[in-house]
mmCIF file of C-alpha atoms in Angstrom:
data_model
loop_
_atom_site.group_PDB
_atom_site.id
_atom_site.type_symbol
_atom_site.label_atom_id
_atom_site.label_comp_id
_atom_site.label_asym_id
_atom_site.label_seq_id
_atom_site.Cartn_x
_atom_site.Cartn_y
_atom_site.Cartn_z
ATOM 1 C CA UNK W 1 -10.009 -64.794 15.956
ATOM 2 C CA UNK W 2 -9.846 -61.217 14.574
ATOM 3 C CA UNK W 3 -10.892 -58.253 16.558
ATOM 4 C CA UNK W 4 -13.014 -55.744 14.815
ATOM 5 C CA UNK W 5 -11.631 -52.034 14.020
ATOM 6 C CA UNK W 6 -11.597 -49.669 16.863
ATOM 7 C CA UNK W 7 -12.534 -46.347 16.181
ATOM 8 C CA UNK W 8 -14.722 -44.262 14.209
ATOM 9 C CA UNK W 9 -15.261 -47.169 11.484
ATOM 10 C CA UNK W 10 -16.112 -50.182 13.636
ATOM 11 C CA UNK W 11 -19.383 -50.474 12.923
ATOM 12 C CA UNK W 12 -19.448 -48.835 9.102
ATOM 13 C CA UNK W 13 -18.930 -50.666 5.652
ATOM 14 C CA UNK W 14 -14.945 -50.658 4.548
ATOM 15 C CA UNK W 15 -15.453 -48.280 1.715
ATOM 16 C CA UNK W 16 -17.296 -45.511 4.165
ATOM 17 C CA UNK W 17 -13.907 -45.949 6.565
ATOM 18 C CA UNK W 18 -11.433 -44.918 3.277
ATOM 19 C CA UNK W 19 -14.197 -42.416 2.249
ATOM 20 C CA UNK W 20 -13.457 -40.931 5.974
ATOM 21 C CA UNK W 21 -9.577 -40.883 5.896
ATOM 22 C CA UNK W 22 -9.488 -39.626 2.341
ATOM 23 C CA UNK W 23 -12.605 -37.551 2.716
ATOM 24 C CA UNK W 24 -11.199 -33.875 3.492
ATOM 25 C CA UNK W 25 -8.313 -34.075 1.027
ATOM 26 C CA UNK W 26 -7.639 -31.236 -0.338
ATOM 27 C CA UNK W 27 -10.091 -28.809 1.224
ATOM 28 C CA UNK W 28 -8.496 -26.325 2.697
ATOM 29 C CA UNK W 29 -5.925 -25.756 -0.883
ATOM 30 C CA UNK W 30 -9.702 -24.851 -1.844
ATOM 31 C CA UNK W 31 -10.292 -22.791 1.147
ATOM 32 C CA UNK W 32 -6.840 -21.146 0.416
ATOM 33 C CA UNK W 33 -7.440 -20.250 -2.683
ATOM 34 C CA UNK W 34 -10.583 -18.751 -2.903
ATOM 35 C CA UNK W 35 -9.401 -16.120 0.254
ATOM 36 C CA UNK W 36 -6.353 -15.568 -2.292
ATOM 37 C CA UNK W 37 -8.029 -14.523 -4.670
ATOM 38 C CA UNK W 38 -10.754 -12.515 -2.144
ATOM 39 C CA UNK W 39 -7.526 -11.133 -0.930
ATOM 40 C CA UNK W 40 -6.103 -9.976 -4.688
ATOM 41 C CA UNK W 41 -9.323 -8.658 -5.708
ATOM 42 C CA UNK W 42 -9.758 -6.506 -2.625
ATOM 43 C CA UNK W 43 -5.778 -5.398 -2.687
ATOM 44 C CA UNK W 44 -6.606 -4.901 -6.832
ATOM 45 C CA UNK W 45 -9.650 -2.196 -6.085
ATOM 46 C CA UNK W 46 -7.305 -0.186 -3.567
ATOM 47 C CA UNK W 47 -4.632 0.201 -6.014
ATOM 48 C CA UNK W 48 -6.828 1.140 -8.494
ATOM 49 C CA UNK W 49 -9.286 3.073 -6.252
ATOM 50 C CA UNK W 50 -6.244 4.979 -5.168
ATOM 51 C CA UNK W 51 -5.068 5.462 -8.610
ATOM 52 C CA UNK W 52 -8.660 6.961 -9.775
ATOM 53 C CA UNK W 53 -8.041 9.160 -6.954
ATOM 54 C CA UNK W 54 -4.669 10.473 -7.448
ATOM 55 C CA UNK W 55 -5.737 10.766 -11.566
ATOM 56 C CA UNK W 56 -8.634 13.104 -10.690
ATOM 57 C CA UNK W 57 -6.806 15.284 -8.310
ATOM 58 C CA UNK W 58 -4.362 15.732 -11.220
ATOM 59 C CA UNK W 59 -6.608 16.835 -13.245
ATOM 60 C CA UNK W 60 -8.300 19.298 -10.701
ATOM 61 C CA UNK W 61 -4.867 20.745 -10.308
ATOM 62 C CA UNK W 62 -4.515 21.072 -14.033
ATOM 63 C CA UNK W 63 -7.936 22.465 -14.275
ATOM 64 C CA UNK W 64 -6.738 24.974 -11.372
ATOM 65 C CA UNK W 65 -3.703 25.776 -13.746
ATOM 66 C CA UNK W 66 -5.286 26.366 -16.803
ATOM 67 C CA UNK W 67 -8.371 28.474 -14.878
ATOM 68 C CA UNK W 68 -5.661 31.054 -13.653
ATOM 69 C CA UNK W 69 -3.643 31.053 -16.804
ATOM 70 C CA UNK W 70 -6.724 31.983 -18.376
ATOM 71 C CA UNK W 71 -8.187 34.599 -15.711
ATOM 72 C CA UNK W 72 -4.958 36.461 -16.692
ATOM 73 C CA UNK W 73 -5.945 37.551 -20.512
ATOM 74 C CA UNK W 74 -8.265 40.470 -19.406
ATOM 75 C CA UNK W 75 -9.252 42.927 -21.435
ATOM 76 C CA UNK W 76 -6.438 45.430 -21.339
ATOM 77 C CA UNK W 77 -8.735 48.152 -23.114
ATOM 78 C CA UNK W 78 -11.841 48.015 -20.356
ATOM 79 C CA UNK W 79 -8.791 47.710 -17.576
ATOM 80 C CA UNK W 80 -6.661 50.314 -18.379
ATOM 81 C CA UNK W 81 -9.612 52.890 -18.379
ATOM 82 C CA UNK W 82 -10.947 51.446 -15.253
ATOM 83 C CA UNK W 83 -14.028 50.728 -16.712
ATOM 84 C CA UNK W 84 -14.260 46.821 -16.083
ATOM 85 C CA UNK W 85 -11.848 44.050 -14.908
ATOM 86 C CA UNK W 86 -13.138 41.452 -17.711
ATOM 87 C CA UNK W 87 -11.658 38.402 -19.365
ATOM 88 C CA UNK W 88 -10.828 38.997 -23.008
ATOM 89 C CA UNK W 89 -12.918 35.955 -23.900
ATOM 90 C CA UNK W 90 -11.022 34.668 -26.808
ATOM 91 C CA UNK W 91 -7.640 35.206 -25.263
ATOM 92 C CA UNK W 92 -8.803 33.741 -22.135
ATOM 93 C CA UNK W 93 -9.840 30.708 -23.305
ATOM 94 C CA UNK W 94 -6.756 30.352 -26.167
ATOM 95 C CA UNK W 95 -4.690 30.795 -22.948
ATOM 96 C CA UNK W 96 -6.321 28.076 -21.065
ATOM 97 C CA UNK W 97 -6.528 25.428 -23.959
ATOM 98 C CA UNK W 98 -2.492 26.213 -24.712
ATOM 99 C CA UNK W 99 -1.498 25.537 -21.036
ATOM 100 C CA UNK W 100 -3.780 22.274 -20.891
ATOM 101 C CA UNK W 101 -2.056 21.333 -24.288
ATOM 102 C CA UNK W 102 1.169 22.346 -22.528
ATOM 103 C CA UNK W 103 0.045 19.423 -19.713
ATOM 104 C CA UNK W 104 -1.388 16.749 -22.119
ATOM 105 C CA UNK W 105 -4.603 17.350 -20.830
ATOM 106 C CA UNK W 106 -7.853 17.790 -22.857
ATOM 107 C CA UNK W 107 -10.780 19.496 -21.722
ATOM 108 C CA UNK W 108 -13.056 22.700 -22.499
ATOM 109 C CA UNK W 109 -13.055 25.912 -21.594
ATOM 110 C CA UNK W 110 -16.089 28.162 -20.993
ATOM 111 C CA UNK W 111 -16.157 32.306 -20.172
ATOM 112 C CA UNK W 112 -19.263 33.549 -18.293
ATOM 113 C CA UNK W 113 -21.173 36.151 -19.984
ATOM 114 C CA UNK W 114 -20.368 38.672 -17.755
ATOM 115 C CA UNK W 115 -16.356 37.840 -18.407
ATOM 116 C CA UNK W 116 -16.002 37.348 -14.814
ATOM 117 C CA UNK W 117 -15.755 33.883 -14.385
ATOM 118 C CA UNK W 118 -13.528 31.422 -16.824
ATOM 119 C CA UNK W 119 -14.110 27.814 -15.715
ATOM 120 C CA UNK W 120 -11.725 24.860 -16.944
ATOM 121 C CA UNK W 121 -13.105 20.906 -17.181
ATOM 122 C CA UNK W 122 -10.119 18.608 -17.948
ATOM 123 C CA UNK W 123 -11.777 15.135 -19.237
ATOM 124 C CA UNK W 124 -9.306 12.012 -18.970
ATOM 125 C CA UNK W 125 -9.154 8.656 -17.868
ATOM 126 C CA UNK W 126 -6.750 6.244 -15.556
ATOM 127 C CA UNK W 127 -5.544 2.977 -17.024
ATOM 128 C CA UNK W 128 -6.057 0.305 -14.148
ATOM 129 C CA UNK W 129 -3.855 -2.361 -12.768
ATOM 130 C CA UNK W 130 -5.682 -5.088 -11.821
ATOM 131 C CA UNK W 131 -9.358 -4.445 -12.398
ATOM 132 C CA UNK W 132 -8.350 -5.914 -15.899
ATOM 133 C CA UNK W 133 -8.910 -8.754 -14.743
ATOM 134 C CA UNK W 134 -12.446 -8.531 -14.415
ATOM 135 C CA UNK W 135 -13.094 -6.590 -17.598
ATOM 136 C CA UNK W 136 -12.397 -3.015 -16.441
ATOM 137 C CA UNK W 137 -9.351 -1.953 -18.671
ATOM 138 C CA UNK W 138 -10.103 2.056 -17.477
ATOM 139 C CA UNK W 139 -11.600 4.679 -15.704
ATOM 140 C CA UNK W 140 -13.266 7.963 -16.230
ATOM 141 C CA UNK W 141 -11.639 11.253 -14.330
ATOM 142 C CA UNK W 142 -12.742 14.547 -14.404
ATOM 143 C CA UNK W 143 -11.207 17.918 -12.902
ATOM 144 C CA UNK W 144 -13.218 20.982 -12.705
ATOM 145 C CA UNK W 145 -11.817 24.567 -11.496
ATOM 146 C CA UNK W 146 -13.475 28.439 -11.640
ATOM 147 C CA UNK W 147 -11.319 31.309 -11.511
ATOM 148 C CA UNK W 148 -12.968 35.224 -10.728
ATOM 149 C CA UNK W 149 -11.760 37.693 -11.495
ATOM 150 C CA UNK W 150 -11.636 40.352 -8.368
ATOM 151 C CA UNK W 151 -10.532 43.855 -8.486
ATOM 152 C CA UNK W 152 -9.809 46.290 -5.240
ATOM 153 C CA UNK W 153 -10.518 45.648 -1.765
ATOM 154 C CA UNK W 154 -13.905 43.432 -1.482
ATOM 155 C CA UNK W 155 -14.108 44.144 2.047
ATOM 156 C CA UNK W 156 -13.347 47.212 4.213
ATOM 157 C CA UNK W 157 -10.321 47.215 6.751
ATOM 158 C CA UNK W 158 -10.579 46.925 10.406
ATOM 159 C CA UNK W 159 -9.407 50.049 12.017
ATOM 160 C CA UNK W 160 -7.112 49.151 15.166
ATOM 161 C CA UNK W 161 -7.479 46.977 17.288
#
């Protein structure tokens, strides 16, 4: 006389019993892999987050550069009378577009009417890492920077204290 199976298959069919034991095989590899890959892709869009990040604050600082190297062609005519303290417009912006071709940078440069106010955008882009991956081979970055001119004291002194 043979016993029947103990366990979780005593009463179920012999194929449901090797369905059970051989059942789970393999699902947590699957489980595994799809938080490795969660895991890449979220690692991936830091890197390249932080890359974007670091790109455009290069080109604000080159912007910055290129603003001041600029806001120093004034017109030496209108300044040495003391008429005006104004950008020489053509000067200014030759000035600006040699120092961002000094950087590699491209970008425009733009005098205000007035020839007060010379502001630099530098236009450029950051080559990603692993965004690739999913069809995003680069990025846009722009840096943007305004430099006034200012002449004299633009507020009065406090006497003692």
């Amino acid at each position: 006389m043979t016993l029947p199976p103990a366990g979780p298959c005593a009463r179920r069919p012999r194929w449901w019993c090797r369905r059970a034991r051989w059942g789970d095989r393999g699902g947590v590899t699957v489980f595994v892999a799809v938080c490795t890959l969660a895991l890449i892709g979220i690692i991936g869009v830091a890197v390249d987050g932080g890359g974007t990040l670091r790109a455009t604050e290069r080109a604000d600082f080159i912007a910055g550069e290129a603003a001041r190297a600029g806001g120093e062609a004034i017109d030496p005519a209108q300044a040495i009378t003391g008429t005006a303290i104004v950008v020489n417009p053509q000067d200014a912006q030759a000035a600006a577009q040699a120092y961002l071709h000094s950087a590699g940078a491209t970008g425009t440069v733009t005098v205000s009417r007035d020839g007060t106010r010379l502001t630099v955008t530098v236009t450029g882009s950051y080559t990603t890492t692993f965004l690739p991956a999913v069809g995003i081979g680069s990025m846009p970055v722009t840096g943007h920077a305004t430099a006034t001119l200012l002449h004299g004291v633009t507020a009065p002194e406090e006497v003692g204290h």
